[in-house]
Amino acid sequence: MILLGKIVLGVAGVAVAGVLCSEGLVCVKVIEREPRGLHINVVAPAMLAPIAVHFARQRDLARAAREIQPYMPAIRATLDGLRDTDDVVFVEVKEPDEHVRVSKSGDAIVVDVDDVAETVHVSAPVRAISNTVEQLAAASSNPL
Amino acid sequence: MRETMRRRAQIATVLCLLAAGTTAAVGPAMAAPAERYLHVNVDDPTRGARVNVNVTLAMAEKILPAINNHDLHDGKVVIHNTEMNGVDVRALLDAVRTAPDNEFVTVKEKDSDVRVAKANGNIIVHVIDKKNKEQRVDVTVPLKVVDALLDTAKNDELDIVAALRALSNVGDVLLVTVQDSSQKVRVWVDSRNSQD
C-alpha cells in the first residue's frame, strides 16, 4: 500500500513538473564581481510568469497596463516575428570592458551582459513573454 | 508463388529506397526559401569596439506596419517637402529609375567629392568628405527597391515595407559602407544568420 502511494506520488510529481515545464523555463543569473557581491540564480517554469502577474498590486498593474497599450501592436508583431525566426544573434556589442548579446536560441530569447561589474544572463521562452505581456495588457480592461 | 512474392517485395523495397532517395535529394531544393538577413556592422578598432546587428527581413516586414509613430504609418514613411529643402524626392527617384545607365552627378570640390550614378540595376552614391576625417560613404540601392519604395505609396510617402520585401528578392547586396579614420560601418543583406 505504501509502495503504491509512493508510485502515485512519483507519477503525480513528474506529471506536475511536466505540465509546469511545458512552456520552458525562465532563467535569471546575476553575478556581481565585487567581494560579497550578489549571486542570483533563478530557474523557474515559464508557465508561472503569466500567473505571477495576478499577484501584482492592482493599482500598479492597471498603470503598467495603460502604459503598455499603445505599444501592444508593435510588441505583438515583434513576438510573432520572433516565434517564426530561426536561431540568430540579433545584437552583439563588444567593447574592451563590456560584452552584450541578445539572441534567439531555440524558443527562447537570451540576453547576456558581461562587464567589469557583473555578469547577467536572462533567458525566457517567447511564448511565456507573449502570455505575460497579454496578461498585463488585459489587466487594463479588468475592473479594479 | 513464394518466388513471385519475394520478387514483388524486392521491387517494392527498391521503389521505397528510390522514393526516399529522391525526397532527400529534392527536399531541400523544394523547402521554403532561406531567410534573408539585414546586417549592420560597426567596427571601431581604435576603441576596440564592435557592434553587430542581424535582423531577418521577414521579421522587419512584420514589425514595421505595427509601428505608428510620427511620420511612420502602416510601413510607410511620410516625406515632408520642408525637410527636403523643396526637393521632390519621389520625382528625383522616378527620374533616376527611368533613365539609362549613366553617371548623373560628379562634384569635385576642395572639401568633398560626390558621385551619383546608375549602373547594373543599382543607384550608386559615393561621397568623400575630406574635411571630416577623410570620411567615405558608399550607398548602393537596387532599382527594384527604389521601385518598391515608390510604387504603392502616395505622393508624399515612401513604402518601406515594400522596399524590404523587394530587398529580400534581390540577392546578396552591400547597401552602405561608411569609413573614416576610426570607424567602419557596413549595412548589407544576405542569407547568413551571422557575420562570421
Coordinates of C-alpha atoms in Angstrom, one line a residue:
Chain A
M1 CA 0.0 0.0 0.0
I2 CA 2.8 2.3 0.9
L3 CA 4.7 1.4 -2.2
L4 CA 1.6 2.2 -4.3
G5 CA 1.3 5.5 -2.6
K6 CA 5.0 6.3 -3.4
I7 CA 4.5 5.3 -7.0
V8 CA 1.3 7.5 -7.3
L9 CA 3.1 10.4 -5.7
G10 CA 6.1 10.0 -8.0
V11 CA 3.9 9.8 -11.1
A12 CA 1.9 12.8 -9.9
G13 CA 5.1 14.8 -9.2
V14 CA 6.5 14.0 -12.7
A15 CA 3.2 15.0 -14.3
V16 CA 3.0 18.3 -12.4
A17 CA 6.7 19.1 -13.2
G18 CA 5.9 18.2 -16.9
V19 CA 2.9 20.5 -17.0
L20 CA 4.8 23.3 -15.3
C21 CA 7.8 23.0 -17.6
S22 CA 5.7 22.5 -20.8
E23 CA 6.3 26.2 -21.7
G24 CA 10.0 26.0 -21.0
L25 CA 12.0 27.7 -18.2
V26 CA 12.9 31.2 -17.4
C27 CA 16.5 31.5 -16.2
V28 CA 17.9 34.6 -14.5
K29 CA 21.5 34.6 -13.4
V30 CA 23.3 37.6 -11.9
I31 CA 26.8 37.5 -10.5
E32 CA 28.3 40.7 -9.2
R33 CA 32.1 40.7 -9.3
E34 CA 32.8 42.7 -6.2
P35 CA 33.6 40.8 -2.9
R36 CA 30.3 39.8 -1.2
G37 CA 28.6 40.7 -4.4
L38 CA 25.2 39.4 -5.3
H39 CA 24.8 35.9 -6.7
I40 CA 21.4 35.2 -8.0
N41 CA 20.5 32.1 -9.9
V42 CA 16.8 31.5 -10.6
V43 CA 15.3 28.8 -12.8
A44 CA 11.5 28.9 -12.9
P45 CA 8.9 27.3 -15.1
A46 CA 7.8 29.9 -17.7
M47 CA 4.2 29.0 -17.1
L48 CA 4.4 30.7 -13.7
A49 CA 5.2 34.1 -15.3
P50 CA 1.7 35.0 -16.5
I51 CA 0.2 33.6 -13.3
A52 CA 2.6 35.8 -11.3
V53 CA 1.0 38.9 -13.0
H54 CA -2.2 38.2 -11.0
F55 CA -0.3 38.7 -7.7
A56 CA 0.9 42.2 -8.6
R57 CA -0.8 45.1 -6.9
Q58 CA -3.9 46.0 -8.9
R59 CA -3.1 49.7 -8.9
D60 CA 0.4 49.1 -10.3
L61 CA -0.9 46.6 -12.7
A62 CA -3.5 49.0 -14.1
R63 CA -0.9 51.7 -14.6
A64 CA 1.5 49.3 -16.3
A65 CA -1.3 48.1 -18.5
R66 CA -2.3 51.6 -19.5
E67 CA 1.3 52.4 -20.4
I68 CA 1.8 49.3 -22.4
Q69 CA -1.4 49.6 -24.5
P70 CA 0.0 52.0 -27.3
Y71 CA 2.9 49.6 -27.9
M72 CA 0.9 46.4 -27.9
P73 CA 0.5 46.2 -31.8
A74 CA 4.3 46.5 -32.1
I75 CA 5.0 44.1 -29.3
R76 CA 2.6 41.5 -30.7
A77 CA 4.2 41.8 -34.2
T78 CA 7.7 41.6 -32.7
L79 CA 6.9 38.5 -30.7
D80 CA 5.1 37.0 -33.7
G81 CA 8.1 37.6 -35.8
L82 CA 10.4 36.2 -33.1
R83 CA 8.4 33.0 -33.0
D84 CA 8.9 32.4 -36.7
T85 CA 12.6 33.4 -36.8
D86 CA 15.5 30.9 -36.9
D87 CA 18.1 31.0 -34.2
V88 CA 20.1 34.2 -34.6
V89 CA 22.2 36.7 -32.7
F90 CA 20.2 40.0 -33.0
V91 CA 22.6 42.3 -31.4
E92 CA 26.2 41.9 -30.2
V93 CA 28.2 44.7 -28.7
K94 CA 31.8 44.0 -27.9
E95 CA 33.8 46.7 -26.1
P96 CA 37.1 46.2 -24.2
D97 CA 35.2 46.0 -20.9
E98 CA 31.7 45.0 -21.9
H99 CA 30.1 42.3 -24.0
V100 CA 26.3 42.4 -24.6
R101 CA 24.5 39.8 -26.7
V102 CA 20.8 39.5 -27.5
S103 CA 19.9 36.3 -29.3
K104 CA 17.2 33.8 -30.1
S105 CA 18.1 30.3 -29.1
G106 CA 15.5 27.6 -29.6
D107 CA 12.2 29.0 -28.4
A108 CA 13.9 31.5 -26.0
I109 CA 15.2 35.0 -26.1
V110 CA 18.5 35.1 -24.4
V111 CA 20.2 38.3 -23.1
D112 CA 23.8 38.1 -21.9
V113 CA 25.7 41.0 -20.4
D114 CA 29.3 40.6 -19.2
D115 CA 31.1 43.7 -18.0
V116 CA 33.6 44.6 -15.3
A117 CA 31.0 44.9 -12.6
E118 CA 28.7 41.9 -13.2
T119 CA 27.6 39.0 -15.4
V120 CA 23.9 38.8 -16.2
H121 CA 22.2 36.0 -18.1
V122 CA 18.4 36.1 -18.8
S123 CA 16.6 33.6 -20.9
A124 CA 12.8 33.4 -21.4
P125 CA 10.7 31.5 -23.9
V126 CA 8.9 33.7 -26.5
R127 CA 5.6 32.1 -25.7
A128 CA 5.9 32.9 -22.0
I129 CA 6.9 36.5 -22.7
S130 CA 3.9 36.7 -25.1
N131 CA 1.4 35.3 -22.5
T132 CA 2.8 37.5 -19.7
V133 CA 2.5 40.7 -21.8
E134 CA -1.0 39.7 -22.9
Q135 CA -2.0 39.2 -19.3
L136 CA -0.5 42.6 -18.4
A137 CA -2.4 44.3 -21.3
A138 CA -5.6 42.6 -20.4
A139 CA -5.3 44.0 -16.8
S140 CA -6.4 47.4 -18.1
S141 CA -9.8 46.1 -19.1
N142 CA -10.3 44.3 -15.8
P143 CA -12.3 46.2 -13.1
L144 CA -10.1 47.3 -10.2
Chain B
M1 CA 4.2 -18.4 -55.8
R2 CA 6.6 -17.8 -53.0
E3 CA 9.3 -16.7 -55.6
T4 CA 6.8 -14.2 -57.1
M5 CA 6.0 -12.8 -53.7
R6 CA 9.7 -12.4 -52.9
R7 CA 10.4 -10.6 -56.2
R8 CA 7.5 -8.2 -55.6
A9 CA 8.8 -7.5 -52.1
Q10 CA 12.2 -6.8 -53.6
I11 CA 10.8 -4.4 -56.2
A12 CA 8.7 -2.6 -53.5
T13 CA 11.9 -2.2 -51.4
V14 CA 13.8 -0.8 -54.3
L15 CA 11.0 1.6 -55.1
C16 CA 10.8 2.7 -51.5
L17 CA 14.5 3.3 -51.4
L18 CA 14.3 5.3 -54.7
A19 CA 11.4 7.4 -53.3
A20 CA 13.4 8.1 -50.1
G21 CA 16.5 9.0 -52.1
T22 CA 14.6 11.3 -54.4
T23 CA 12.8 13.0 -51.5
A24 CA 16.2 13.5 -49.7
A25 CA 17.7 15.0 -52.8
V26 CA 14.9 17.2 -53.9
G27 CA 13.5 18.0 -50.5
P28 CA 16.0 20.8 -49.6
A29 CA 15.5 22.4 -53.0
M30 CA 11.7 22.4 -52.5
A31 CA 12.0 23.7 -49.0
A32 CA 10.9 27.2 -48.1
P33 CA 13.3 29.9 -49.4
A34 CA 16.2 30.7 -47.0
E35 CA 15.6 33.6 -44.6
R36 CA 17.2 36.9 -45.6
Y37 CA 19.0 38.9 -43.1
L38 CA 19.8 42.6 -42.9
H39 CA 23.2 43.0 -41.2
V40 CA 24.7 46.1 -39.7
N41 CA 28.3 46.1 -38.6
V42 CA 30.1 49.0 -36.8
D43 CA 33.8 48.5 -36.2
D44 CA 35.9 50.9 -34.3
P45 CA 39.4 49.4 -34.0
T46 CA 40.8 52.5 -32.2
R47 CA 38.4 51.9 -29.3
G48 CA 38.4 48.1 -29.7
A49 CA 34.6 48.2 -30.1
R50 CA 32.4 46.3 -32.4
V51 CA 28.6 46.3 -32.9
N52 CA 26.8 43.6 -34.9
V53 CA 23.1 43.7 -35.7
N54 CA 21.3 40.9 -37.6
V55 CA 17.6 41.2 -38.4
T56 CA 15.5 39.0 -40.6
L57 CA 13.8 40.9 -43.4
A58 CA 10.7 38.9 -42.8
M59 CA 10.6 40.0 -39.2
A60 CA 11.2 43.6 -40.0
E61 CA 8.4 43.4 -42.6
K62 CA 6.0 42.2 -39.8
I63 CA 7.1 44.7 -37.2
L64 CA 7.2 47.9 -39.3
P65 CA 3.5 48.1 -40.1
A66 CA 2.7 47.8 -36.4
I67 CA 4.6 50.9 -35.6
N68 CA 2.6 54.1 -36.0
N69 CA 4.7 56.9 -34.8
H70 CA 5.3 60.5 -36.1
D71 CA 5.9 60.1 -39.9
L72 CA 5.8 56.3 -39.9
H73 CA 2.4 54.7 -40.6
D74 CA 1.5 51.3 -41.9
G75 CA 5.1 50.7 -43.0
K76 CA 5.2 53.9 -45.0
V77 CA 7.2 57.0 -44.1
V78 CA 5.9 60.5 -44.9
I79 CA 8.5 62.8 -46.6
H80 CA 7.8 66.4 -45.8
N81 CA 8.8 68.9 -48.5
T82 CA 10.1 71.3 -45.9
E83 CA 12.5 68.7 -44.7
M84 CA 14.0 68.2 -48.2
N85 CA 14.5 71.9 -48.9
G86 CA 11.9 71.8 -51.7
V87 CA 13.5 68.8 -53.4
D88 CA 10.8 66.4 -54.6
V89 CA 12.3 63.0 -53.6
R90 CA 9.8 60.9 -55.5
A91 CA 10.2 62.9 -58.7
L92 CA 14.0 62.6 -58.3
L93 CA 14.0 58.9 -57.7
D94 CA 11.5 58.4 -60.5
A95 CA 13.7 60.3 -62.9
V96 CA 16.7 58.2 -62.0
R97 CA 15.0 54.9 -62.3
T98 CA 13.7 55.6 -65.8
A99 CA 17.0 57.0 -67.1
P100 CA 19.6 54.7 -68.8
D101 CA 22.8 53.7 -67.0
N102 CA 24.8 56.8 -66.6
E103 CA 26.8 59.0 -64.2
F104 CA 24.4 61.7 -63.2
V105 CA 26.3 63.9 -60.8
T106 CA 30.0 64.3 -60.3
V107 CA 31.1 67.1 -58.0
K108 CA 34.7 67.6 -57.1
E109 CA 35.4 70.2 -54.5
K110 CA 38.3 71.0 -52.1
D111 CA 36.3 69.5 -49.2
S112 CA 34.3 66.8 -50.8
D113 CA 33.7 64.6 -53.9
V114 CA 30.3 63.4 -54.8
R115 CA 29.3 61.0 -57.5
V116 CA 25.8 59.7 -58.2
A117 CA 25.4 57.0 -60.9
K118 CA 23.1 54.3 -62.2
A119 CA 24.7 51.0 -63.1
N120 CA 23.7 47.4 -63.4
G121 CA 20.3 48.0 -61.9
N122 CA 21.6 49.9 -59.0
I123 CA 21.7 53.5 -57.9
I124 CA 25.2 54.2 -56.6
V125 CA 26.2 57.2 -54.5
H126 CA 29.8 57.9 -53.5
V127 CA 30.7 60.7 -51.1
I128 CA 34.1 61.6 -49.9
D129 CA 34.2 64.2 -47.1
K130 CA 37.7 65.4 -47.0
K131 CA 37.1 67.7 -44.0
N132 CA 35.6 65.1 -41.8
K133 CA 38.5 62.6 -41.2
E134 CA 38.5 61.5 -44.9
Q135 CA 35.1 60.0 -44.5
R136 CA 33.9 57.9 -47.4
V137 CA 30.3 56.9 -47.9
D138 CA 29.2 54.4 -50.5
V139 CA 25.5 53.7 -51.0
T140 CA 24.1 51.1 -53.4
V141 CA 20.4 50.8 -53.8
P142 CA 18.9 48.2 -56.2
L143 CA 16.4 49.8 -58.5
K144 CA 13.8 47.2 -57.6
V145 CA 14.0 48.5 -54.1
V146 CA 13.5 52.1 -55.4
D147 CA 10.5 50.9 -57.5
A148 CA 9.0 49.3 -54.4
L149 CA 9.6 52.4 -52.4
L150 CA 7.5 54.4 -54.8
D151 CA 5.0 52.1 -56.5
T152 CA 2.3 51.7 -53.9
A153 CA 2.9 54.8 -51.8
K154 CA 1.1 58.1 -52.1
N155 CA 2.9 61.2 -53.4
D156 CA 4.5 62.3 -50.2
E157 CA 5.3 58.8 -48.9
L158 CA 7.9 56.0 -49.3
D159 CA 6.8 52.4 -48.8
I160 CA 9.4 50.9 -46.5
V161 CA 7.8 47.5 -46.1
A162 CA 7.5 47.1 -49.9
A163 CA 11.2 48.0 -50.1
L164 CA 12.1 45.4 -47.5
R165 CA 10.1 42.8 -49.5
A166 CA 11.9 43.8 -52.7
L167 CA 15.2 43.7 -50.8
S168 CA 14.6 40.1 -49.9
N169 CA 14.3 39.2 -53.6
V170 CA 17.4 41.0 -55.0
G171 CA 20.1 38.7 -53.8
D172 CA 23.1 39.5 -51.6
V173 CA 23.9 43.2 -51.7
L174 CA 26.2 45.6 -49.8
L175 CA 24.0 48.6 -49.3
V176 CA 26.0 51.0 -47.3
T177 CA 29.6 51.5 -46.3
V178 CA 30.9 54.4 -44.3
Q179 CA 34.5 54.6 -43.4
D180 CA 36.6 57.2 -41.7
S181 CA 39.9 57.1 -40.0
S182 CA 38.5 55.5 -36.9
Q183 CA 35.2 53.7 -37.7
K184 CA 33.8 51.5 -40.4
V185 CA 30.1 50.9 -40.8
R186 CA 28.6 48.4 -43.2
V187 CA 25.0 47.5 -44.0
W188 CA 24.2 44.5 -46.2
V189 CA 21.7 41.8 -47.0
D190 CA 22.4 38.1 -47.4
S191 CA 21.1 34.7 -46.3
R192 CA 23.5 34.1 -43.5
N193 CA 22.3 34.5 -39.9
S194 CA 25.7 35.6 -38.6
Q195 CA 28.5 37.9 -39.6
D196 CA 31.3 35.4 -39.2

